[in-house]
Amino acid sequence: MVQSPAQPLTATDLATLAIDLIRTAGCEYGDVRFCTYRHQDLTASDRSLDRLWDNVSSGFGVRVLKDGAWGFAASPSKTPAEVERIVAKAIEIAKCCRLSQQVPVRRRAGARLPRHLHHPHRN
C-alpha cells in the first residue's frame, strides 16, 4: 500500500501546539505570533536601474510569563519540533530572567490564556 504524504501543518496548527505547550508548562501567560515580512528596494541613477532587491522572510515568536518573569524566543523554521524547542527556550529564558528580577511581573486580575486563536490580519 502506498501512503500519501502528510499534509504540512498550518500556522494555526502550529500556534495551537504552542499554546497547548505553554498551558502545560503552567505559564501565567503566553502568546505566539507567525509573521511574514516583505522588503523591496531599488536604486536608480541617471535613468538606469542599478539595483533591485526583493526579500521575503518569515518565522514565529513565542512570549511567555513564567513565575513572574518574561521569556521570548523566535525561529524562522516552522515545524512542530521547532515549535516545541522554541516554547521550551522561551520558558528557560523566563526562568533565567527571574533569577535577577527583584519584583515579579503580575498579571492583572482576571487575565487568562486565550481559549481561541486571534488572526488580526486574516483576509
PDB file of N, CA and C in Angstrom, residues 62-64 66 69-74 85-95:
ATOM      1  N   VAL A  62       7.598  33.306  20.314  1.00  0.00           N
ATOM      2  CA  VAL A  62       6.822  32.867  21.473  1.00  0.00           C
ATOM      3  C   VAL A  62       7.202  33.746  22.650  1.00  0.00           C
ATOM      4  N   ARG A  63       6.194  34.260  23.331  1.00  0.00           N
ATOM      5  CA  ARG A  63       6.402  35.078  24.527  1.00  0.00           C
ATOM      6  C   ARG A  63       5.653  34.416  25.677  1.00  0.00           C
ATOM      7  N   VAL A  64       6.323  34.252  26.822  1.00  0.00           N
ATOM      8  CA  VAL A  64       5.688  33.636  27.986  1.00  0.00           C
ATOM      9  C   VAL A  64       5.955  34.465  29.235  1.00  0.00           C
ATOM     10  N   LYS A  66       6.354  33.344  33.012  1.00  0.00           N
ATOM     11  CA  LYS A  66       6.507  32.149  33.851  1.00  0.00           C
ATOM     12  C   LYS A  66       7.117  32.561  35.178  1.00  0.00           C
ATOM     13  N   ALA A  69       8.228  36.239  35.394  1.00  0.00           N
ATOM     14  CA  ALA A  69       9.277  36.784  34.527  1.00  0.00           C
ATOM     15  C   ALA A  69       8.937  36.479  33.065  1.00  0.00           C
ATOM     16  N   TRP A  70       9.338  37.411  32.185  1.00  0.00           N
ATOM     17  CA  TRP A  70       9.096  37.251  30.757  1.00  0.00           C
ATOM     18  C   TRP A  70      10.210  36.463  30.091  1.00  0.00           C
ATOM     19  N   GLY A  71       9.829  35.663  29.111  1.00  0.00           N
ATOM     20  CA  GLY A  71      10.788  34.969  28.260  1.00  0.00           C
ATOM     21  C   GLY A  71      10.325  35.062  26.820  1.00  0.00           C
ATOM     22  N   PHE A  72      11.259  35.166  25.896  1.00  0.00           N
ATOM     23  CA  PHE A  72      10.928  35.264  24.482  1.00  0.00           C
ATOM     24  C   PHE A  72      11.948  34.484  23.677  1.00  0.00           C
ATOM     25  N   ALA A  73      11.474  33.791  22.655  1.00  0.00           N
ATOM     26  CA  ALA A  73      12.354  33.099  21.712  1.00  0.00           C
ATOM     27  C   ALA A  73      11.665  33.087  20.354  1.00  0.00           C
ATOM     28  N   ALA A  74      12.454  32.990  19.289  1.00  0.00           N
ATOM     29  CA  ALA A  74      11.909  33.031  17.934  1.00  0.00           C
ATOM     30  C   ALA A  74      12.712  32.151  16.999  1.00  0.00           C
ATOM     31  N   ARG A  85      10.772  23.266  20.645  1.00  0.00           N
ATOM     32  CA  ARG A  85      12.069  23.782  21.096  1.00  0.00           C
ATOM     33  C   ARG A  85      11.983  25.260  21.490  1.00  0.00           C
ATOM     34  N   ILE A  86      11.287  26.049  20.697  1.00  0.00           N
ATOM     35  CA  ILE A  86      11.207  27.488  20.947  1.00  0.00           C
ATOM     36  C   ILE A  86      10.353  27.787  22.180  1.00  0.00           C
ATOM     37  N   VAL A  87       9.259  27.059  22.382  1.00  0.00           N
ATOM     38  CA  VAL A  87       8.472  27.237  23.601  1.00  0.00           C
ATOM     39  C   VAL A  87       9.337  26.912  24.819  1.00  0.00           C
ATOM     40  N   ALA A  88      10.055  25.804  24.757  1.00  0.00           N
ATOM     41  CA  ALA A  88      10.941  25.429  25.873  1.00  0.00           C
ATOM     42  C   ALA A  88      12.014  26.489  26.103  1.00  0.00           C
ATOM     43  N   LYS A  89      12.554  27.051  25.030  1.00  0.00           N
ATOM     44  CA  LYS A  89      13.586  28.089  25.142  1.00  0.00           C
ATOM     45  C   LYS A  89      13.016  29.356  25.776  1.00  0.00           C
ATOM     46  N   ALA A  90      11.822  29.757  25.381  1.00  0.00           N
ATOM     47  CA  ALA A  90      11.185  30.947  25.974  1.00  0.00           C
ATOM     48  C   ALA A  90      10.967  30.741  27.475  1.00  0.00           C
ATOM     49  N   ILE A  91      10.543  29.548  27.867  1.00  0.00           N
ATOM     50  CA  ILE A  91      10.334  29.242  29.281  1.00  0.00           C
ATOM     51  C   ILE A  91      11.661  29.252  30.027  1.00  0.00           C
ATOM     52  N   GLU A  92      12.692  28.687  29.418  1.00  0.00           N
ATOM     53  CA  GLU A  92      14.026  28.681  30.036  1.00  0.00           C
ATOM     54  C   GLU A  92      14.535  30.117  30.239  1.00  0.00           C
ATOM     55  N   ILE A  93      14.332  30.965  29.256  1.00  0.00           N
ATOM     56  CA  ILE A  93      14.763  32.367  29.362  1.00  0.00           C
ATOM     57  C   ILE A  93      14.002  33.079  30.473  1.00  0.00           C
ATOM     58  N   ALA A  94      12.691  32.812  30.584  1.00  0.00           N
ATOM     59  CA  ALA A  94      11.902  33.416  31.663  1.00  0.00           C
ATOM     60  C   ALA A  94      12.438  32.986  33.024  1.00  0.00           C
ATOM     61  N   LYS A  95      12.764  31.722  33.157  1.00  0.00           N
ATOM     62  CA  LYS A  95      13.300  31.219  34.433  1.00  0.00           C
ATOM     63  C   LYS A  95      14.637  31.882  34.760  1.00  0.00           C
TER      64      LYS A  95
END
